[in-house]
XYZ file of N, CA and C in Angstrom:
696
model
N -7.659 14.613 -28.080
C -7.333 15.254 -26.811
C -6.037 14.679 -26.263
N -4.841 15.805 -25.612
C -3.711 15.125 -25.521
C -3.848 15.193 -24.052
N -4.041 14.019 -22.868
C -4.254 14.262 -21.018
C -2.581 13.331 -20.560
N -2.545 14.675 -19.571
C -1.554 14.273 -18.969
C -1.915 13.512 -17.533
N -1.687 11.766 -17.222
C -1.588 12.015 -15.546
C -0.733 11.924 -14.975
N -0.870 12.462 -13.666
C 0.016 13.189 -12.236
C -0.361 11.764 -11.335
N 0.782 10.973 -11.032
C 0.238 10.278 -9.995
C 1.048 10.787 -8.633
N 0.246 10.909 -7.670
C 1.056 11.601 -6.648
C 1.264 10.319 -5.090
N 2.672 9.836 -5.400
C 3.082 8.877 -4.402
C 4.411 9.464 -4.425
N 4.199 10.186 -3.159
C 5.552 10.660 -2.409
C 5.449 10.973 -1.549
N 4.369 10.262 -0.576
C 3.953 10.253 0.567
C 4.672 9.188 1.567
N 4.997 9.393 3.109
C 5.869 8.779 3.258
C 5.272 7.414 3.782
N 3.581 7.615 4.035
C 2.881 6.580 4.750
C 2.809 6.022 5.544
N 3.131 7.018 6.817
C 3.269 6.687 8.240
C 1.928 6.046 8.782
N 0.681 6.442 8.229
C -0.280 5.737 9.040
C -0.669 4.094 8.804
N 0.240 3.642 7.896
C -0.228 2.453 7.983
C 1.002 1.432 8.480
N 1.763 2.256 8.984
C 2.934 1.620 9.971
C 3.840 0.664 9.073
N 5.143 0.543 9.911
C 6.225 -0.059 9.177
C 6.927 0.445 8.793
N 7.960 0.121 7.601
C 9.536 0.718 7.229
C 9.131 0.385 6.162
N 8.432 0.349 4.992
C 8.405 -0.059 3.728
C 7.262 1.185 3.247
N 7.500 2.361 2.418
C 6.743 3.266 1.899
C 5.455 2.981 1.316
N 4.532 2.464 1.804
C 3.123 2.097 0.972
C 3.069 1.759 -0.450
N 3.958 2.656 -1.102
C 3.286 2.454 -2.449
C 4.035 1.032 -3.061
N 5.467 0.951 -2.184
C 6.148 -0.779 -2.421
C 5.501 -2.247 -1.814
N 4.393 -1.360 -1.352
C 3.671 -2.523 -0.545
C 2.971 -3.601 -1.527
N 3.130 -4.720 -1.295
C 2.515 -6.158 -2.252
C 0.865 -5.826 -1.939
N 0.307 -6.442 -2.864
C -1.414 -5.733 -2.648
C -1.732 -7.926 -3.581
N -1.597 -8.502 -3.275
C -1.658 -9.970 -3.504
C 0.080 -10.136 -4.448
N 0.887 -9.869 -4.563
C 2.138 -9.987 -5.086
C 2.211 -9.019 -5.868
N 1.695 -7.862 -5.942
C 2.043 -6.966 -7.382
C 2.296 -5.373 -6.283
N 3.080 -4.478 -6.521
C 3.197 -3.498 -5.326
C 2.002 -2.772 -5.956
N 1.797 -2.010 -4.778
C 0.587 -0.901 -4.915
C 0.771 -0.538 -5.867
N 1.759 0.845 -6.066
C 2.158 1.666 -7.197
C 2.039 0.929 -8.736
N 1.988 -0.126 -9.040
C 2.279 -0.926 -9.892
C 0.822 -1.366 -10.703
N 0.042 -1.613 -9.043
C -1.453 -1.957 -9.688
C -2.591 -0.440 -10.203
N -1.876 0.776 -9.431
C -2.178 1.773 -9.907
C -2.254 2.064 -11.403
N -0.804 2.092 -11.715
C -0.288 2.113 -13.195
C -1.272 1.536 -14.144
N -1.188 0.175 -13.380
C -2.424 -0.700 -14.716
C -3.316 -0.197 -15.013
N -4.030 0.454 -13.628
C -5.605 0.967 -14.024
C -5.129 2.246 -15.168
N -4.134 3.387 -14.813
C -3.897 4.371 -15.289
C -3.642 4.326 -16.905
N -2.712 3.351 -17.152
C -2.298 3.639 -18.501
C -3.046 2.600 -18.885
N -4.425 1.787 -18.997
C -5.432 1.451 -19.489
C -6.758 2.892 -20.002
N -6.181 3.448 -19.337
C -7.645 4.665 -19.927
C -6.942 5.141 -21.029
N -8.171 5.952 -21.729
C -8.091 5.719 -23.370
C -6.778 6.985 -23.481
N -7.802 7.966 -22.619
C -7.440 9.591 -22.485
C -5.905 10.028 -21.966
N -5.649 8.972 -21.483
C -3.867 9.302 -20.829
C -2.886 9.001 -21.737
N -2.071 9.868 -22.781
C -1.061 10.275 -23.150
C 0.450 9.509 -22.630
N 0.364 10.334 -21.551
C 1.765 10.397 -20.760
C 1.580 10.044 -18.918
N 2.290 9.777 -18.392
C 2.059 9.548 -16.813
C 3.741 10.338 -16.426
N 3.065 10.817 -15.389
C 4.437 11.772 -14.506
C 3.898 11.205 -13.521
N 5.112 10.578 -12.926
C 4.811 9.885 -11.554
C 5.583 10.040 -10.437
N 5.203 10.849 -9.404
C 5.881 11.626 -7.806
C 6.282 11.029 -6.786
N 7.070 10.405 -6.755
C 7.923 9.773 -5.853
C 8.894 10.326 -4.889
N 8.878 10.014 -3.645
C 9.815 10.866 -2.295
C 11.247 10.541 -2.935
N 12.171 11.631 -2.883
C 13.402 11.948 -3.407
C 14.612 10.936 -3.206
N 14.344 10.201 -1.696
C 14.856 9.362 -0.958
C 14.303 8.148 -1.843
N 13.325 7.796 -2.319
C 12.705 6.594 -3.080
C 12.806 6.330 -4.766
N 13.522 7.459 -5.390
C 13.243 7.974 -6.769
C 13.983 6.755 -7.064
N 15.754 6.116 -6.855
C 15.949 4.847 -7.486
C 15.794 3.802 -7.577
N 14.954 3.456 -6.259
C 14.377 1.941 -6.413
C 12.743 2.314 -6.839
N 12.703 3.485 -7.174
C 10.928 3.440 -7.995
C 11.897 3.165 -9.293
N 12.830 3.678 -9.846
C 13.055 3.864 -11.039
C 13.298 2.680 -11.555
N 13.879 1.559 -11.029
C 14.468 0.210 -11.013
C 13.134 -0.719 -11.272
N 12.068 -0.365 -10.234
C 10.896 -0.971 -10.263
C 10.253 -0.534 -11.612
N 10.038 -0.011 -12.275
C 9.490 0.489 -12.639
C 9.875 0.294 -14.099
N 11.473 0.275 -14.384
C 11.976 -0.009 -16.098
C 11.837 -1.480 -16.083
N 11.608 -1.946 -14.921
C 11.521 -3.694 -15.089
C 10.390 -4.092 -14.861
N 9.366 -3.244 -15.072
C 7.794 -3.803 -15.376
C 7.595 -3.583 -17.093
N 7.300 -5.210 -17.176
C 6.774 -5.358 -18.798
C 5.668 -4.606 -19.203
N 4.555 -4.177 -18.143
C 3.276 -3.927 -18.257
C 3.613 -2.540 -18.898
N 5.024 -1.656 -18.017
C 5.020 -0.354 -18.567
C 5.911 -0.021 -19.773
N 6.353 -1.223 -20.768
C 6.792 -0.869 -21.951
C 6.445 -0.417 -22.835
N 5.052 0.169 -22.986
C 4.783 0.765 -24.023
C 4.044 1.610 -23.910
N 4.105 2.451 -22.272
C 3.766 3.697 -22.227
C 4.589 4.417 -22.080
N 4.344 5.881 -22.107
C 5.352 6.781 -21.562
C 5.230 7.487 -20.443
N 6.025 7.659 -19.564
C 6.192 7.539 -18.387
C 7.512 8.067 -18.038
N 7.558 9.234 -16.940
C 8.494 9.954 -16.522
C 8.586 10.275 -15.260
N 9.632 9.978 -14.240
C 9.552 10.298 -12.790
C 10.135 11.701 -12.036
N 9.086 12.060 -11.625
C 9.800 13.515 -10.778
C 9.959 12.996 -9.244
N 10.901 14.075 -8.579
C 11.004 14.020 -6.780
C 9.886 14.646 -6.779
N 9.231 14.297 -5.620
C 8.746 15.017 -4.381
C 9.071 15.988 -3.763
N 8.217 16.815 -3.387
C 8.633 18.168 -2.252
C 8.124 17.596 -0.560
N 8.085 18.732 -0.335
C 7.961 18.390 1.500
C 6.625 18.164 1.762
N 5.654 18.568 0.881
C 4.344 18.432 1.084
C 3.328 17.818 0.249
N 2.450 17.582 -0.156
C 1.783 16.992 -1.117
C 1.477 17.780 -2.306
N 1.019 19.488 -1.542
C 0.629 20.411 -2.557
C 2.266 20.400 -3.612
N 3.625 20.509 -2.766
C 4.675 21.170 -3.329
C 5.202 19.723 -4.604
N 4.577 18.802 -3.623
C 4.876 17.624 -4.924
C 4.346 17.670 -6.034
N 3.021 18.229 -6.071
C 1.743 18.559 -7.031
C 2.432 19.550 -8.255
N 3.371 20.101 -7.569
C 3.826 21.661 -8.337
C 4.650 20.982 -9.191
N 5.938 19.860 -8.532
C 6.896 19.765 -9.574
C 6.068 18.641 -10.124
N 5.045 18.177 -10.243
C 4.632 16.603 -11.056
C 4.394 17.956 -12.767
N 3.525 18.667 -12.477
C 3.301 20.083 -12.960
C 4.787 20.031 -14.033
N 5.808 20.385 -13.529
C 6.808 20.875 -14.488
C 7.085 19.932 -15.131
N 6.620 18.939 -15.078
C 7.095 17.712 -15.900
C 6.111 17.455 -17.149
N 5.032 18.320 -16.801
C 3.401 18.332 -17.958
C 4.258 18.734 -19.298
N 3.914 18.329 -21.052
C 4.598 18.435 -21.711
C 3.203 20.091 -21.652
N 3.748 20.832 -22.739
C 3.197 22.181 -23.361
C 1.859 21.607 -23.852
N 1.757 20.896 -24.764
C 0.591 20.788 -25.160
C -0.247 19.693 -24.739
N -0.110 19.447 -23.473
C -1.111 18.280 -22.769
C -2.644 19.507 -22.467
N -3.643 19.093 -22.862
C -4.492 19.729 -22.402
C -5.598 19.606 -21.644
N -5.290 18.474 -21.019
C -5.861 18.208 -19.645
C -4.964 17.479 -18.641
N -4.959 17.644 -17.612
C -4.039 16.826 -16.554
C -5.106 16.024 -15.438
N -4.862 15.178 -15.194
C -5.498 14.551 -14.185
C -4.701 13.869 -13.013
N -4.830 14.450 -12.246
C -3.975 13.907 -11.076
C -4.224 13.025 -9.949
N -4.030 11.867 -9.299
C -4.517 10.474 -8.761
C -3.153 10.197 -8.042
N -4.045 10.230 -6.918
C -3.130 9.253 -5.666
C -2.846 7.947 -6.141
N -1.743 7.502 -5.813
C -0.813 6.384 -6.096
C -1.712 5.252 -5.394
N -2.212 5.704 -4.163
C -2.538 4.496 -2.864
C -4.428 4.561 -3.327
N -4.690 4.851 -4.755
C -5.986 4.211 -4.724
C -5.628 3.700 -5.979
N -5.222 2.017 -6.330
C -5.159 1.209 -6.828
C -6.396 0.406 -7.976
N -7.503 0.770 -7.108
C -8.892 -0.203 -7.966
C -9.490 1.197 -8.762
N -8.951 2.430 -9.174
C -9.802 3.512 -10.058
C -10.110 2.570 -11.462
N -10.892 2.492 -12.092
C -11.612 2.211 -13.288
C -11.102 3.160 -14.282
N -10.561 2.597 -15.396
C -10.030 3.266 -16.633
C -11.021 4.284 -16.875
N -12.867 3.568 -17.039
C -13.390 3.985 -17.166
C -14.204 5.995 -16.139
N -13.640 5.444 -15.190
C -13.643 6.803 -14.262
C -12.815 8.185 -14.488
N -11.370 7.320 -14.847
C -10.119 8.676 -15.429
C -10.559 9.276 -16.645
N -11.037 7.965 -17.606
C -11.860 9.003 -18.970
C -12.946 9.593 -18.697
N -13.767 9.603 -17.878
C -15.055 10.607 -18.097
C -14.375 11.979 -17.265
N -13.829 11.597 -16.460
C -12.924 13.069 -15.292
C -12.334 13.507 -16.530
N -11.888 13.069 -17.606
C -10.720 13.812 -18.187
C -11.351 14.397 -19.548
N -12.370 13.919 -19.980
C -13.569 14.260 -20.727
C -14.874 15.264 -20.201
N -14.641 15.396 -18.908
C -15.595 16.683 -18.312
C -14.494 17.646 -18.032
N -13.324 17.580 -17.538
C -12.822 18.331 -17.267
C -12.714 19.637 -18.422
N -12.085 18.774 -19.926
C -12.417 19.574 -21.032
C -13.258 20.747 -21.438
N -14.569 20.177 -20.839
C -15.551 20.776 -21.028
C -15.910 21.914 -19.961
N -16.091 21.312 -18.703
C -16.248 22.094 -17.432
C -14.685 23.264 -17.064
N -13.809 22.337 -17.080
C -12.376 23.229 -16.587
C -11.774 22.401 -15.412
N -12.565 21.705 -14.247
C -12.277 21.512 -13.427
C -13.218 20.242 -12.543
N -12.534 18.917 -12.271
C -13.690 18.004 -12.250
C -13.155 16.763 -10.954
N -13.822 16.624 -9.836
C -13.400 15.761 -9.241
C -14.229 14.897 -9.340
N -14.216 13.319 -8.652
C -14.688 12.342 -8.546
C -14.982 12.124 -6.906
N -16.028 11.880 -6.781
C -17.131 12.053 -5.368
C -17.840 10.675 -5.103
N -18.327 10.977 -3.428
C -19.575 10.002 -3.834
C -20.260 10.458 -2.623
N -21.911 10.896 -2.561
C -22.494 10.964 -1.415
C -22.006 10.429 0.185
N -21.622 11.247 1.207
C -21.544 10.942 2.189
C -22.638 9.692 3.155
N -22.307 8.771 3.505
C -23.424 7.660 3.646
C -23.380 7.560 5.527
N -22.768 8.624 6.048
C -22.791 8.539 7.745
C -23.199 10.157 8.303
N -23.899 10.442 9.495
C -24.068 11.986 9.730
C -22.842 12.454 10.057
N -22.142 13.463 9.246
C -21.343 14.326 10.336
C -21.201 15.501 10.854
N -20.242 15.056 11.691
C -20.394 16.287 12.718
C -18.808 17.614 12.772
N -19.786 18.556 13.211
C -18.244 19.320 13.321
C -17.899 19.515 14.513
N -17.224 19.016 15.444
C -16.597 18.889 17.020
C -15.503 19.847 16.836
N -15.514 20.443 18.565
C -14.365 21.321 18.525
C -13.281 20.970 19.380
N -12.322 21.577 20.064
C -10.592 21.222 20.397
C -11.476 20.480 21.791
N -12.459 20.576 22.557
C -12.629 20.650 23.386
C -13.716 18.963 23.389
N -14.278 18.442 22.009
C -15.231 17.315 21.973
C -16.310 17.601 21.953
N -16.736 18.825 22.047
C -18.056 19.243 22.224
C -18.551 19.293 20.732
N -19.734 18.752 20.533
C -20.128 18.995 18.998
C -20.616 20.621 19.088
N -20.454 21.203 17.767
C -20.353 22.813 17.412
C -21.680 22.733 16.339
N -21.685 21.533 15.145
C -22.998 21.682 14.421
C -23.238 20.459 13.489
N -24.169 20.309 12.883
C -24.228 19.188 12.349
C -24.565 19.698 10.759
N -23.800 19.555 9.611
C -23.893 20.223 8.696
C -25.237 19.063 7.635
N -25.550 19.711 6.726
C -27.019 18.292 6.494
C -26.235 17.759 5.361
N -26.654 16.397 5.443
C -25.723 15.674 5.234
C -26.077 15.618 3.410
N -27.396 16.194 2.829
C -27.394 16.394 1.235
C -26.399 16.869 0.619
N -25.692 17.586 1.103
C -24.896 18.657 1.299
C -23.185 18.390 0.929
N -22.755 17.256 1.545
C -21.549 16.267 2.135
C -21.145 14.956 0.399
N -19.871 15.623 0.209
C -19.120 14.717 -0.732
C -18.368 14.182 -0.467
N -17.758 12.643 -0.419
C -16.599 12.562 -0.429
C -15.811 12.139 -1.181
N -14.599 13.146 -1.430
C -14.052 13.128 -2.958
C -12.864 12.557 -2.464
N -12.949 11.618 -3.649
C -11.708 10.858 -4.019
C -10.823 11.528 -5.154
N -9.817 10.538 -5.649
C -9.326 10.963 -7.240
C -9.624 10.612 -7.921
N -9.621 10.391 -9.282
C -9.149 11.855 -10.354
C -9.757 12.695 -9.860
N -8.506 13.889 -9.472
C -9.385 15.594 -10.116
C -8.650 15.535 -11.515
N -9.155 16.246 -12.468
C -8.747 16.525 -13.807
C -9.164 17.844 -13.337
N -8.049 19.109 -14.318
C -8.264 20.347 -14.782
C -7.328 20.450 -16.479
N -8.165 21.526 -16.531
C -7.492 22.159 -17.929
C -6.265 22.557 -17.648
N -5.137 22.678 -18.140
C -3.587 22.579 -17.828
C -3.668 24.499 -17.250
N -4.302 24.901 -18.378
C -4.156 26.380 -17.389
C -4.888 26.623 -16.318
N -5.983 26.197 -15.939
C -6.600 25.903 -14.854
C -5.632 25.428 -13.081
N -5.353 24.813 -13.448
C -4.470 23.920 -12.232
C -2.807 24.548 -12.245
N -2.347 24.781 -13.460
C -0.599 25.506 -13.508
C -1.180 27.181 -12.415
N -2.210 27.847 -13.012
C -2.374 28.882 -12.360
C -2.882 28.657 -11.235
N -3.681 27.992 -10.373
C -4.080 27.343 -9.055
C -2.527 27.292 -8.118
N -1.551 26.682 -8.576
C -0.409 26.030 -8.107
C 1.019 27.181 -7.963
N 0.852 28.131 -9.456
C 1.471 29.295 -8.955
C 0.858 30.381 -7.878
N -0.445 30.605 -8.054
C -0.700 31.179 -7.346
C -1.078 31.354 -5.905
N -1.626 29.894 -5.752
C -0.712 29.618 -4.061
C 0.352 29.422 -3.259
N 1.562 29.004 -4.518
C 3.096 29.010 -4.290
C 3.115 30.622 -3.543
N 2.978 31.883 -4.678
C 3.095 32.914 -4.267
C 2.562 33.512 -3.168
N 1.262 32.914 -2.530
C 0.504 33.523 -1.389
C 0.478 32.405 -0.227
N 1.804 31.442 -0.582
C 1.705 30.653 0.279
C 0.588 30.152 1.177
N -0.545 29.579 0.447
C -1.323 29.138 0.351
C -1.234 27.439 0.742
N -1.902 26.961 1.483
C -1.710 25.645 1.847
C -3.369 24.868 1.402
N -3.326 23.728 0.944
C -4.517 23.305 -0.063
C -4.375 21.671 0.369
N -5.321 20.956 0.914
C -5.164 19.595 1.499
C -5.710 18.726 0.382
N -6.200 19.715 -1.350
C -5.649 18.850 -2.027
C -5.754 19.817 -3.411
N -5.613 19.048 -4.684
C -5.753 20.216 -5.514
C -7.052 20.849 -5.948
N -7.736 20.237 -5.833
C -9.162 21.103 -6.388
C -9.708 22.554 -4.877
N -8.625 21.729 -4.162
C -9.206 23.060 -2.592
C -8.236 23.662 -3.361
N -7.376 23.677 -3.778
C -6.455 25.170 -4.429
C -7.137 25.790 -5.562
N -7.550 25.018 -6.791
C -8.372 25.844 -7.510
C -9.893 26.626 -6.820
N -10.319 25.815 -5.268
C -11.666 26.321 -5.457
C -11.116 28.074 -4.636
N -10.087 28.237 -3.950
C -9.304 29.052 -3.282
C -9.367 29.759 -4.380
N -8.709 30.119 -5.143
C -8.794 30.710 -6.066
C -9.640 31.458 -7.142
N -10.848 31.044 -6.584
C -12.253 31.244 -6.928
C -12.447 30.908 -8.771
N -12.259 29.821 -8.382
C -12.694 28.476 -9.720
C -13.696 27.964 -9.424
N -14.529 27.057 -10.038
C -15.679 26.488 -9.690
C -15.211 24.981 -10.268
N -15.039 23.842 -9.544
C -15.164 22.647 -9.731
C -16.516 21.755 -9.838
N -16.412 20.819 -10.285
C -17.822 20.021 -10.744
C -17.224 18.550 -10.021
N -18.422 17.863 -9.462
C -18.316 16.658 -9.032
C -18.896 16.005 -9.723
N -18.485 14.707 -10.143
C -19.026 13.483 -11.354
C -18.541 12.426 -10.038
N -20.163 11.573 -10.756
C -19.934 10.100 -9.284
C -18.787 9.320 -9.271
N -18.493 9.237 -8.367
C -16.831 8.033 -8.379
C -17.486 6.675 -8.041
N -16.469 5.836 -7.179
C -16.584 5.001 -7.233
C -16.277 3.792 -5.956
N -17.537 3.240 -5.490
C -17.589 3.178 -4.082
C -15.756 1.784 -3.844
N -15.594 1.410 -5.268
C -14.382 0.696 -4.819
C -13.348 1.056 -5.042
N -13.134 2.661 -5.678
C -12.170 3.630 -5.632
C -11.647 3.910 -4.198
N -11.114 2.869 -3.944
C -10.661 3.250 -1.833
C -9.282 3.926 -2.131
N -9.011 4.702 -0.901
C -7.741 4.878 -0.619
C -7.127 3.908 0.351
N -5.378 3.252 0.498
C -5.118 2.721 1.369
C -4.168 3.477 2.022
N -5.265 3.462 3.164
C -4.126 4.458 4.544
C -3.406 3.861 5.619
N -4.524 2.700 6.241
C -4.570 2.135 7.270
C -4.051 0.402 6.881
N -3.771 0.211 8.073
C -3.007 -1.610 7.495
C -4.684 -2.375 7.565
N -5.682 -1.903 8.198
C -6.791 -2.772 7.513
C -7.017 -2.641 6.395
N -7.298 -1.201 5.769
C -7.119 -1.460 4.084
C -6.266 -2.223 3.265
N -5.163 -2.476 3.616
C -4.063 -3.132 2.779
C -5.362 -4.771 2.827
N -5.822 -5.093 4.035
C -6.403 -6.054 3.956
C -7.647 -6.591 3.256
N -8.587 -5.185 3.339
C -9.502 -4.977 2.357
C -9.048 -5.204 0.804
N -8.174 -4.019 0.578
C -7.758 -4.595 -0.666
C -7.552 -5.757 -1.132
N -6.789 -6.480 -0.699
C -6.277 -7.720 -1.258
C -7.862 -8.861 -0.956
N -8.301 -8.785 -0.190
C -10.246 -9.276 -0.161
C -10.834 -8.867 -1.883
N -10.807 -7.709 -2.159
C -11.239 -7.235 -3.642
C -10.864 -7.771 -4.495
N -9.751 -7.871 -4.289
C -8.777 -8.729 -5.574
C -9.231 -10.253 -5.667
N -9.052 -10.634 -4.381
C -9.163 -12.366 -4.478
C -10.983 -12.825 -4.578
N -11.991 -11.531 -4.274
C -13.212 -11.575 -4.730
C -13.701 -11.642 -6.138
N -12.567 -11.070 -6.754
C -13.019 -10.017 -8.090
C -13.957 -8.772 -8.001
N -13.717 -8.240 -6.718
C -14.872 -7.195 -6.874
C -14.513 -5.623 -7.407
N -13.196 -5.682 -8.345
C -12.504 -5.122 -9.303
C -13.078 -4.369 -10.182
N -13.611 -3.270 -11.134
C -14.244 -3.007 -11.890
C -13.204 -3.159 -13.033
């Protein structure tokens, strides 16, 4: 099986404050983006990595990046960023070689994914077409409206919350991505564009230390994991 991944850091990372783009952020001395990589080009199933970087950031990723030993002996190619996450999604996309036949695509700012997590996403995807990584919702929620008033309480069996990898089949996700380009379609991530499209995605369990870092307490959490070992 030939899998392509999409890492998508070309986000500018305003919520966790400061002048330094998240993904250059030290996570115990190693930058985010960097400890990503490790997990990434450790899984069996990844080929190639296309990695999405803000247009404004592309030469000091590029600098960072030929001067990591870790990444000498993968292959690895950098695209710009667009204005949005979906439009970044599109060009990581043109960078997919022809015969990759699965893609899996992963936020930059979740650092602790398990090799082992990207290969089973990229090994169902095969099979299924279309596959994110989840994990039972563990709080009630609610749906409140402009006004604070709660509107309903949806049951909570019901409630995923998906992280990354999504993996799709390369025609799966290329047609998702044109075809919301064309209907200008807006998708808060990629598997909401394939399910738009009336695809059917599959959830496989993720992984409760698969975090994203948004907030400057996470940066703190993280680096707690690391100096714990609570690492998978």
């Amino acid at each position: 099986m030939n899998a392509t991944a999409i890492i998508a850091a070309a986000g500018e990372g305003r919520r966790i404050g400061g002048n330094t783009p998240k993904i250059f952020l030290p996570l115990c001395g190693r930058p985010m983006i960097l400890r990503t990589l490790d997990r990434v080009c450790s899984a069996r199933a990844i080929g190639r990595i296309v990695i999405v970087v803000a247009a404004n950031e592309r030469s000091r990723a590029q600098q960072m990046l030929e001067a990591d030993a870790a990444l000498a002996n993968h292959s690895w190619v950098l695209q710009s960023g667009g204005a949005t996450r979906q439009e970044s999604g599109r060009r990581g996309l043109e960078l997919v070689d022809a015969d990759s036949e699965v893609i899996a695509i992963h936020d930059g700012a979740r650092p602790f994914v398990s090799p082992a997590l990207i290969d089973r996403c990229v090994e169902a995807a095969q099979v299924r077409g279309a596959v994110v990584a989840g994990l039972p919702v563990r709080d009630t929620i609610k749906l409140v409206g402009p006004d604070r008033w709660i509107q309903s309480t949806p049951p909570r069996d019901s409630l995923w919350e998906i992280q990354t990898p999504q993996a799709f089949r390369r025609d799966i996700i290329k047609a998702a991505h044109e075809w919301g380009a064309r209907g200008n379609i807006q998708a808060s991530d990629d598997a909401m564009l394939v399910e738009e499209k009336g695809e059917r995605v599959f959830v496989l369990d993720g992984e409760s230390s698969n975090i994203k870092i948004t907030f400057g307490d996470d940066l703190w959490l993280a680096e707690t994991m690391i100096q714990q070992g609570r690492i998978p």
